[in-house]
Amino acid sequence: MTETPRYRRVLLKVSGEALMGARDYGLDLKTLNQIATDIRDVVNLGVQVCLVIGGGNIFRGIAGASAGMDRAQADGMGMLATVMNALAMQNMLEKVGVHTRVQSAINMASLCEPFIRRRAIRHMEKNRVVIFAAGTGNPFFTTDTAAALRAAEMGCDALLKGTQVDGVYSADPRKNPKAERYVTLTYLDMLARDLAVMDAAAISLARENKLPIVVFNIHEPGSFTAVMKGEGKFTTVIDP
């Protein structure tokens, strides 16, 4: 390893929508391959990596609830969507040469391991990428909250959120070209300004555990590696 990365162990949160590429639904294999390649490059830096992937490219529980479904039932369907994405990411990571394990908060032994904290830590110590599926295993909690929870449980040095843009903005830069990009923010800034990057429960959990949140563009090839080296564009959320 010729360059020292900023963090020793990180959790990468990827939304389900990020896996769609230019599609309107489902998985784009080219996008999946690009993200898997970026993860491999970070692992090759000597960083221990775990992931949480959303399920919005297949089904969003809150959307089902707004359409009249029972919220707990809809969230259960959303959790199953995250398992599908986790298995797809596992397959692509192994195609690019990364050893992985999927651990699910919902027991489904024929597909993946159950979530066991000490086993997950041991996997990462052996340079395996661990993908946490099914959120927290409970309805009414988002995968952002699951990401903050798992990052705290794993003793991660940072929670990285791969989004569609290169950081946190005052408004959606794709709709408002005058939107301001922030280099650093505090957790309270995020909550007070209602910046729609992560939900309040996830931000509060990160704050309680002094867990930095780093937001960057997951669609830019090599961006994950650049962030780990302190390069490129990103926003860091941390108390001063």
PDB file of C-alpha atoms in Angstrom:
ATOM      1  CA  MET A   1       0.000   0.000   0.000  1.00  0.00           C
ATOM      2  CA  THR A   2       1.679   3.207  -1.177  1.00  0.00           C
ATOM      3  CA  GLU A   3      -0.951   5.668   0.028  1.00  0.00           C
ATOM      4  CA  THR A   4      -2.528   5.770   3.458  1.00  0.00           C
ATOM      5  CA  PRO A   5      -6.334   5.970   3.216  1.00  0.00           C
ATOM      6  CA  ARG A   6      -8.255   8.387   5.406  1.00  0.00           C
ATOM      7  CA  TYR A   7     -10.182   5.618   7.170  1.00  0.00           C
ATOM      8  CA  ARG A   8      -9.387   2.065   8.252  1.00  0.00           C
ATOM      9  CA  ARG A   9     -12.944   0.667   8.187  1.00  0.00           C
ATOM     10  CA  VAL A  10     -15.961   2.209   6.443  1.00  0.00           C
ATOM     11  CA  LEU A  11     -19.579   1.473   5.634  1.00  0.00           C
ATOM     12  CA  LEU A  12     -20.766   2.461   2.158  1.00  0.00           C
ATOM     13  CA  LYS A  13     -24.473   3.196   1.787  1.00  0.00           C
ATOM     14  CA  VAL A  14     -25.777   2.919  -1.773  1.00  0.00           C
ATOM     15  CA  SER A  15     -29.367   3.659  -2.685  1.00  0.00           C
ATOM     16  CA  GLY A  16     -31.326   1.195  -4.765  1.00  0.00           C
ATOM     17  CA  GLU A  17     -31.931   3.960  -7.310  1.00  0.00           C
ATOM     18  CA  ALA A  18     -28.170   4.282  -7.808  1.00  0.00           C
ATOM     19  CA  LEU A  19     -28.153   0.760  -9.266  1.00  0.00           C
ATOM     20  CA  MET A  20     -30.649   1.604 -12.005  1.00  0.00           C
ATOM     21  CA  GLY A  21     -28.237   3.601 -14.159  1.00  0.00           C
ATOM     22  CA  ALA A  22     -30.333   5.093 -16.972  1.00  0.00           C
ATOM     23  CA  ARG A  23     -33.098   2.547 -16.483  1.00  0.00           C
ATOM     24  CA  ASP A  24     -36.479   3.336 -14.928  1.00  0.00           C
ATOM     25  CA  TYR A  25     -36.568   0.170 -12.847  1.00  0.00           C
ATOM     26  CA  GLY A  26     -34.403  -2.735 -11.730  1.00  0.00           C
ATOM     27  CA  LEU A  27     -30.657  -3.203 -12.125  1.00  0.00           C
ATOM     28  CA  ASP A  28     -28.203  -1.873 -14.693  1.00  0.00           C
ATOM     29  CA  LEU A  29     -25.312  -4.345 -14.892  1.00  0.00           C
ATOM     30  CA  LYS A  30     -22.853  -1.760 -16.216  1.00  0.00           C
ATOM     31  CA  THR A  31     -23.542   0.499 -13.235  1.00  0.00           C
ATOM     32  CA  LEU A  32     -23.328  -2.452 -10.872  1.00  0.00           C
ATOM     33  CA  ASN A  33     -19.942  -3.394 -12.351  1.00  0.00           C
ATOM     34  CA  GLN A  34     -18.606   0.164 -12.015  1.00  0.00           C
ATOM     35  CA  ILE A  35     -19.583   0.358  -8.324  1.00  0.00           C
ATOM     36  CA  ALA A  36     -18.155  -3.113  -7.652  1.00  0.00           C
ATOM     37  CA  THR A  37     -14.876  -2.136  -9.340  1.00  0.00           C
ATOM     38  CA  ASP A  38     -14.636   1.004  -7.196  1.00  0.00           C
ATOM     39  CA  ILE A  39     -15.223  -1.066  -4.068  1.00  0.00           C
ATOM     40  CA  ARG A  40     -12.499  -3.519  -5.143  1.00  0.00           C
ATOM     41  CA  ASP A  41     -10.039  -0.651  -5.578  1.00  0.00           C
ATOM     42  CA  VAL A  42     -10.783   0.620  -2.064  1.00  0.00           C
ATOM     43  CA  VAL A  43     -10.358  -2.875  -0.616  1.00  0.00           C
ATOM     44  CA  ASN A  44      -6.995  -3.046  -2.403  1.00  0.00           C
ATOM     45  CA  LEU A  45      -5.958   0.087  -0.502  1.00  0.00           C
ATOM     46  CA  GLY A  46      -6.215  -1.992   2.677  1.00  0.00           C
ATOM     47  CA  VAL A  47      -9.578  -0.602   3.805  1.00  0.00           C
ATOM     48  CA  GLN A  48     -12.160  -2.868   5.446  1.00  0.00           C
ATOM     49  CA  VAL A  49     -15.512  -2.269   3.718  1.00  0.00           C
ATOM     50  CA  CYS A  50     -19.113  -3.136   4.483  1.00  0.00           C
ATOM     51  CA  LEU A  51     -22.236  -2.064   2.592  1.00  0.00           C
ATOM     52  CA  VAL A  52     -25.900  -1.315   3.014  1.00  0.00           C
ATOM     53  CA  ILE A  53     -27.937  -1.130  -0.196  1.00  0.00           C
ATOM     54  CA  GLY A  54     -31.438   0.293  -0.471  1.00  0.00           C
ATOM     55  CA  GLY A  55     -34.294  -1.270  -2.419  1.00  0.00           C
ATOM     56  CA  GLY A  56     -35.945   1.699  -4.109  1.00  0.00           C
ATOM     57  CA  ASN A  57     -35.123   0.427  -7.604  1.00  0.00           C
ATOM     58  CA  ILE A  58     -37.502  -2.474  -6.939  1.00  0.00           C
ATOM     59  CA  PHE A  59     -39.931  -1.433  -4.201  1.00  0.00           C
ATOM     60  CA  ARG A  60     -40.130   1.362  -1.633  1.00  0.00           C
ATOM     61  CA  GLY A  61     -42.185   0.621   1.458  1.00  0.00           C
ATOM     62  CA  ILE A  62     -43.139   4.239   2.065  1.00  0.00           C
ATOM     63  CA  ALA A  63     -44.381   4.534  -1.518  1.00  0.00           C
ATOM     64  CA  GLY A  64     -46.533   1.445  -1.066  1.00  0.00           C
ATOM     65  CA  ALA A  65     -47.917   2.864   2.180  1.00  0.00           C
ATOM     66  CA  SER A  66     -48.792   6.169   0.495  1.00  0.00           C
ATOM     67  CA  ALA A  67     -50.720   4.178  -2.119  1.00  0.00           C
ATOM     68  CA  GLY A  68     -52.851   2.573   0.592  1.00  0.00           C
ATOM     69  CA  MET A  69     -50.880  -0.502   1.672  1.00  0.00           C
ATOM     70  CA  ASP A  70     -50.304  -1.328   5.313  1.00  0.00           C
ATOM     71  CA  ARG A  71     -46.987   0.366   6.171  1.00  0.00           C
ATOM     72  CA  ALA A  72     -45.505  -2.587   8.065  1.00  0.00           C
ATOM     73  CA  GLN A  73     -46.413  -4.957   5.214  1.00  0.00           C
ATOM     74  CA  ALA A  74     -45.046  -2.579   2.596  1.00  0.00           C
ATOM     75  CA  ASP A  75     -41.793  -2.161   4.520  1.00  0.00           C
ATOM     76  CA  GLY A  76     -41.451  -5.937   4.646  1.00  0.00           C
ATOM     77  CA  MET A  77     -41.588  -6.001   0.847  1.00  0.00           C
ATOM     78  CA  GLY A  78     -38.994  -3.228   0.741  1.00  0.00           C
ATOM     79  CA  MET A  79     -36.674  -5.286   2.960  1.00  0.00           C
ATOM     80  CA  LEU A  80     -36.931  -8.202   0.536  1.00  0.00           C
ATOM     81  CA  ALA A  81     -35.991  -5.830  -2.304  1.00  0.00           C
ATOM     82  CA  THR A  82     -32.773  -4.954  -0.460  1.00  0.00           C
ATOM     83  CA  VAL A  83     -31.908  -8.655  -0.239  1.00  0.00           C
ATOM     84  CA  MET A  84     -32.254  -8.972  -4.016  1.00  0.00           C
ATOM     85  CA  ASN A  85     -29.906  -5.998  -4.497  1.00  0.00           C
ATOM     86  CA  ALA A  86     -27.433  -7.387  -1.956  1.00  0.00           C
ATOM     87  CA  LEU A  87     -27.250 -10.713  -3.791  1.00  0.00           C
ATOM     88  CA  ALA A  88     -26.771  -8.899  -7.120  1.00  0.00           C
ATOM     89  CA  MET A  89     -23.945  -6.817  -5.646  1.00  0.00           C
ATOM     90  CA  GLN A  90     -22.367  -9.912  -4.107  1.00  0.00           C
ATOM     91  CA  ASN A  91     -22.371 -11.611  -7.499  1.00  0.00           C
ATOM     92  CA  MET A  92     -20.764  -8.626  -9.222  1.00  0.00           C
ATOM     93  CA  LEU A  93     -18.147  -8.133  -6.491  1.00  0.00           C
ATOM     94  CA  GLU A  94     -17.095 -11.752  -6.774  1.00  0.00           C
ATOM     95  CA  LYS A  95     -16.863 -11.399 -10.574  1.00  0.00           C
ATOM     96  CA  VAL A  96     -14.273  -8.624 -10.061  1.00  0.00           C
ATOM     97  CA  GLY A  97     -12.341 -10.690  -7.521  1.00  0.00           C
ATOM     98  CA  VAL A  98     -13.665  -9.520  -4.141  1.00  0.00           C
ATOM     99  CA  HIS A  99     -14.610 -12.050  -1.454  1.00  0.00           C
ATOM    100  CA  THR A 100     -17.976 -11.185   0.074  1.00  0.00           C
ATOM    101  CA  ARG A 101     -20.613 -12.253   2.542  1.00  0.00           C
ATOM    102  CA  VAL A 102     -24.261 -11.198   2.681  1.00  0.00           C
ATOM    103  CA  GLN A 103     -25.847 -10.968   6.128  1.00  0.00           C
ATOM    104  CA  SER A 104     -29.581 -10.420   6.412  1.00  0.00           C
ATOM    105  CA  ALA A 105     -31.533  -8.966   9.329  1.00  0.00           C
ATOM    106  CA  ILE A 106     -34.329 -11.358   8.271  1.00  0.00           C
ATOM    107  CA  ASN A 107     -33.429 -15.027   8.544  1.00  0.00           C
ATOM    108  CA  MET A 108     -33.197 -16.704   5.109  1.00  0.00           C
ATOM    109  CA  ALA A 109     -30.522 -19.318   5.571  1.00  0.00           C
ATOM    110  CA  SER A 110     -30.697 -20.766   2.054  1.00  0.00           C
ATOM    111  CA  LEU A 111     -29.642 -17.421   0.553  1.00  0.00           C
ATOM    112  CA  CYS A 112     -27.331 -15.718   3.049  1.00  0.00           C
ATOM    113  CA  GLU A 113     -26.061 -15.598   6.608  1.00  0.00           C
ATOM    114  CA  PRO A 114     -28.075 -14.123   9.477  1.00  0.00           C
ATOM    115  CA  PHE A 115     -26.731 -10.864  10.861  1.00  0.00           C
ATOM    116  CA  ILE A 116     -24.229 -11.709  13.605  1.00  0.00           C
ATOM    117  CA  ARG A 117     -22.142  -8.738  14.658  1.00  0.00           C
ATOM    118  CA  ARG A 118     -18.972 -10.545  15.732  1.00  0.00           C
ATOM    119  CA  ARG A 119     -19.016 -12.760  12.633  1.00  0.00           C
ATOM    120  CA  ALA A 120     -19.378  -9.701  10.390  1.00  0.00           C
ATOM    121  CA  ILE A 121     -16.399  -8.015  12.056  1.00  0.00           C
ATOM    122  CA  ARG A 122     -14.355 -11.193  11.605  1.00  0.00           C
ATOM    123  CA  HIS A 123     -15.247 -11.306   7.901  1.00  0.00           C
ATOM    124  CA  MET A 124     -13.974  -7.745   7.461  1.00  0.00           C
ATOM    125  CA  GLU A 125     -10.789  -8.544   9.348  1.00  0.00           C
ATOM    126  CA  LYS A 126     -10.253 -11.243   6.710  1.00  0.00           C
ATOM    127  CA  ASN A 127     -10.702  -8.592   3.958  1.00  0.00           C
ATOM    128  CA  ARG A 128     -14.158  -9.786   2.953  1.00  0.00           C
ATOM    129  CA  VAL A 129     -16.754  -7.197   2.014  1.00  0.00           C
ATOM    130  CA  VAL A 130     -19.879  -7.677   4.107  1.00  0.00           C
ATOM    131  CA  ILE A 131     -23.217  -6.611   2.611  1.00  0.00           C
ATOM    132  CA  PHE A 132     -25.962  -6.014   5.166  1.00  0.00           C
ATOM    133  CA  ALA A 133     -29.426  -6.739   3.762  1.00  0.00           C
ATOM    134  CA  ALA A 134     -33.022  -6.295   4.946  1.00  0.00           C
ATOM    135  CA  GLY A 135     -32.397  -3.005   6.717  1.00  0.00           C
ATOM    136  CA  THR A 136     -32.738  -3.263  10.472  1.00  0.00           C
ATOM    137  CA  GLY A 137     -35.248  -6.077  10.096  1.00  0.00           C
ATOM    138  CA  ASN A 138     -38.012  -3.786  11.374  1.00  0.00           C
ATOM    139  CA  PRO A 139     -40.674  -1.706   9.612  1.00  0.00           C
ATOM    140  CA  PHE A 140     -40.705   2.104   9.892  1.00  0.00           C
ATOM    141  CA  PHE A 141     -36.887   2.324   9.678  1.00  0.00           C
ATOM    142  CA  THR A 142     -35.119   3.358   6.482  1.00  0.00           C
ATOM    143  CA  THR A 143     -31.966   1.805   5.040  1.00  0.00           C
ATOM    144  CA  ASP A 144     -30.209   5.082   5.917  1.00  0.00           C
ATOM    145  CA  THR A 145     -30.939   4.348   9.566  1.00  0.00           C
ATOM    146  CA  ALA A 146     -29.818   0.748   9.025  1.00  0.00           C
ATOM    147  CA  ALA A 147     -26.549   2.072   7.558  1.00  0.00           C
ATOM    148  CA  ALA A 148     -25.888   4.309  10.578  1.00  0.00           C
ATOM    149  CA  LEU A 149     -26.754   1.451  12.931  1.00  0.00           C
ATOM    150  CA  ARG A 150     -24.509  -1.107  11.219  1.00  0.00           C
ATOM    151  CA  ALA A 151     -21.657   1.420  10.914  1.00  0.00           C
ATOM    152  CA  ALA A 152     -21.830   2.030  14.662  1.00  0.00           C
ATOM    153  CA  GLU A 153     -22.047  -1.698  15.427  1.00  0.00           C
ATOM    154  CA  MET A 154     -19.059  -2.471  13.208  1.00  0.00           C
ATOM    155  CA  GLY A 155     -16.936   0.269  14.767  1.00  0.00           C
ATOM    156  CA  CYS A 156     -16.548   2.012  11.411  1.00  0.00           C
ATOM    157  CA  ASP A 157     -14.472   5.180  11.141  1.00  0.00           C
ATOM    158  CA  ALA A 158     -16.961   6.774   8.729  1.00  0.00           C
ATOM    159  CA  LEU A 159     -20.286   6.286   6.965  1.00  0.00           C
ATOM    160  CA  LEU A 160     -20.000   7.049   3.258  1.00  0.00           C
ATOM    161  CA  LYS A 161     -23.138   7.742   1.286  1.00  0.00           C
ATOM    162  CA  GLY A 162     -22.912   7.382  -2.475  1.00  0.00           C
ATOM    163  CA  THR A 163     -25.509   9.624  -4.122  1.00  0.00           C
ATOM    164  CA  GLN A 164     -26.344  11.067  -7.538  1.00  0.00           C
ATOM    165  CA  VAL A 165     -24.368  14.305  -6.914  1.00  0.00           C
ATOM    166  CA  ASP A 166     -20.926  15.176  -5.540  1.00  0.00           C
ATOM    167  CA  GLY A 167     -21.898  16.239  -2.020  1.00  0.00           C
ATOM    168  CA  VAL A 168     -24.608  18.015  -0.057  1.00  0.00           C
ATOM    169  CA  TYR A 169     -26.215  21.053  -1.709  1.00  0.00           C
ATOM    170  CA  SER A 170     -28.590  23.740  -0.477  1.00  0.00           C
ATOM    171  CA  ALA A 171     -31.041  22.516  -3.147  1.00  0.00           C
ATOM    172  CA  ASP A 172     -31.083  19.870  -5.867  1.00  0.00           C
ATOM    173  CA  PRO A 173     -28.281  21.016  -8.239  1.00  0.00           C
ATOM    174  CA  ARG A 174     -29.882  19.090 -11.084  1.00  0.00           C
ATOM    175  CA  LYS A 175     -32.903  21.404 -10.815  1.00  0.00           C
ATOM    176  CA  ASN A 176     -31.280  24.560  -9.446  1.00  0.00           C
ATOM    177  CA  PRO A 177     -27.871  25.404 -10.990  1.00  0.00           C
ATOM    178  CA  LYS A 178     -27.380  28.119  -8.328  1.00  0.00           C
ATOM    179  CA  ALA A 179     -27.514  25.602  -5.475  1.00  0.00           C
ATOM    180  CA  GLU A 180     -24.591  25.900  -3.065  1.00  0.00           C
ATOM    181  CA  ARG A 181     -22.386  22.878  -2.398  1.00  0.00           C
ATOM    182  CA  TYR A 182     -21.175  22.489   1.162  1.00  0.00           C
ATOM    183  CA  VAL A 183     -17.678  21.207   1.932  1.00  0.00           C
ATOM    184  CA  THR A 184     -18.400  20.576   5.612  1.00  0.00           C
ATOM    185  CA  LEU A 185     -21.553  20.598   7.717  1.00  0.00           C
ATOM    186  CA  THR A 186     -22.462  19.722  11.278  1.00  0.00           C
ATOM    187  CA  TYR A 187     -25.114  17.169  12.148  1.00  0.00           C
ATOM    188  CA  LEU A 188     -27.293  19.977  13.527  1.00  0.00           C
ATOM    189  CA  ASP A 189     -26.898  21.889  10.246  1.00  0.00           C
ATOM    190  CA  MET A 190     -28.276  18.865   8.415  1.00  0.00           C
ATOM    191  CA  LEU A 191     -31.252  18.631  10.751  1.00  0.00           C
ATOM    192  CA  ALA A 192     -31.984  22.361  11.025  1.00  0.00           C
ATOM    193  CA  ARG A 193     -31.792  22.989   7.275  1.00  0.00           C
ATOM    194  CA  ASP A 194     -33.767  19.814   6.498  1.00  0.00           C
ATOM    195  CA  LEU A 195     -31.227  18.798   3.850  1.00  0.00           C
ATOM    196  CA  ALA A 196     -32.725  15.718   2.203  1.00  0.00           C
ATOM    197  CA  VAL A 197     -29.648  13.479   2.202  1.00  0.00           C
ATOM    198  CA  MET A 198     -30.383  11.148   5.110  1.00  0.00           C
ATOM    199  CA  ASP A 199     -33.344  10.903   7.454  1.00  0.00           C
ATOM    200  CA  ALA A 200     -33.256  12.483  10.906  1.00  0.00           C
ATOM    201  CA  ALA A 201     -32.971   9.155  12.748  1.00  0.00           C
ATOM    202  CA  ALA A 202     -29.834   8.220  10.781  1.00  0.00           C
ATOM    203  CA  ILE A 203     -28.217  11.624  11.334  1.00  0.00           C
ATOM    204  CA  SER A 204     -29.009  11.558  15.054  1.00  0.00           C
ATOM    205  CA  LEU A 205     -27.582   8.049  15.401  1.00  0.00           C
ATOM    206  CA  ALA A 206     -24.397   9.092  13.603  1.00  0.00           C
ATOM    207  CA  ARG A 207     -24.101  12.144  15.827  1.00  0.00           C
ATOM    208  CA  GLU A 208     -24.528  10.130  19.035  1.00  0.00           C
ATOM    209  CA  ASN A 209     -21.735   7.784  17.926  1.00  0.00           C
ATOM    210  CA  LYS A 210     -19.438  10.553  16.587  1.00  0.00           C
ATOM    211  CA  LEU A 211     -19.573   8.887  13.166  1.00  0.00           C
ATOM    212  CA  PRO A 212     -18.561  11.172  10.263  1.00  0.00           C
ATOM    213  CA  ILE A 213     -20.876  11.087   7.222  1.00  0.00           C
ATOM    214  CA  VAL A 214     -19.184  11.586   3.845  1.00  0.00           C
ATOM    215  CA  VAL A 215     -21.434  12.263   0.840  1.00  0.00           C
ATOM    216  CA  PHE A 216     -20.089  11.838  -2.710  1.00  0.00           C
ATOM    217  CA  ASN A 217     -21.131  10.932  -6.256  1.00  0.00           C
ATOM    218  CA  ILE A 218     -21.182   7.138  -6.590  1.00  0.00           C
ATOM    219  CA  HIS A 219     -21.634   7.391 -10.381  1.00  0.00           C
ATOM    220  CA  GLU A 220     -18.254   9.038 -10.965  1.00  0.00           C
ATOM    221  CA  PRO A 221     -15.789   6.184 -11.707  1.00  0.00           C
ATOM    222  CA  GLY A 222     -13.043   6.078  -9.101  1.00  0.00           C
ATOM    223  CA  SER A 223     -14.856   8.479  -6.774  1.00  0.00           C
ATOM    224  CA  PHE A 224     -14.945   6.055  -3.827  1.00  0.00           C
ATOM    225  CA  THR A 225     -11.178   5.571  -4.050  1.00  0.00           C
ATOM    226  CA  ALA A 226     -10.620   9.332  -4.413  1.00  0.00           C
ATOM    227  CA  VAL A 227     -12.674  10.072  -1.295  1.00  0.00           C
ATOM    228  CA  MET A 228     -10.697   7.515   0.679  1.00  0.00           C
ATOM    229  CA  LYS A 229      -7.513   9.371  -0.335  1.00  0.00           C
ATOM    230  CA  GLY A 230      -9.021  12.748   0.566  1.00  0.00           C
ATOM    231  CA  GLU A 231      -9.287  13.768  -3.094  1.00  0.00           C
ATOM    232  CA  GLY A 232     -12.164  14.785  -5.359  1.00  0.00           C
ATOM    233  CA  LYS A 233     -15.417  16.479  -4.370  1.00  0.00           C
ATOM    234  CA  PHE A 234     -17.417  15.426  -1.329  1.00  0.00           C
ATOM    235  CA  THR A 235     -19.158  16.824   1.750  1.00  0.00           C
ATOM    236  CA  THR A 236     -18.189  15.774   5.275  1.00  0.00           C
ATOM    237  CA  VAL A 237     -20.762  15.961   8.065  1.00  0.00           C
ATOM    238  CA  ILE A 238     -19.156  16.059  11.488  1.00  0.00           C
ATOM    239  CA  ASP A 239     -19.286  18.098  14.678  1.00  0.00           C
ATOM    240  CA  PRO A 240     -16.607  20.819  14.886  1.00  0.00           C
TER     241      PRO A 240
END
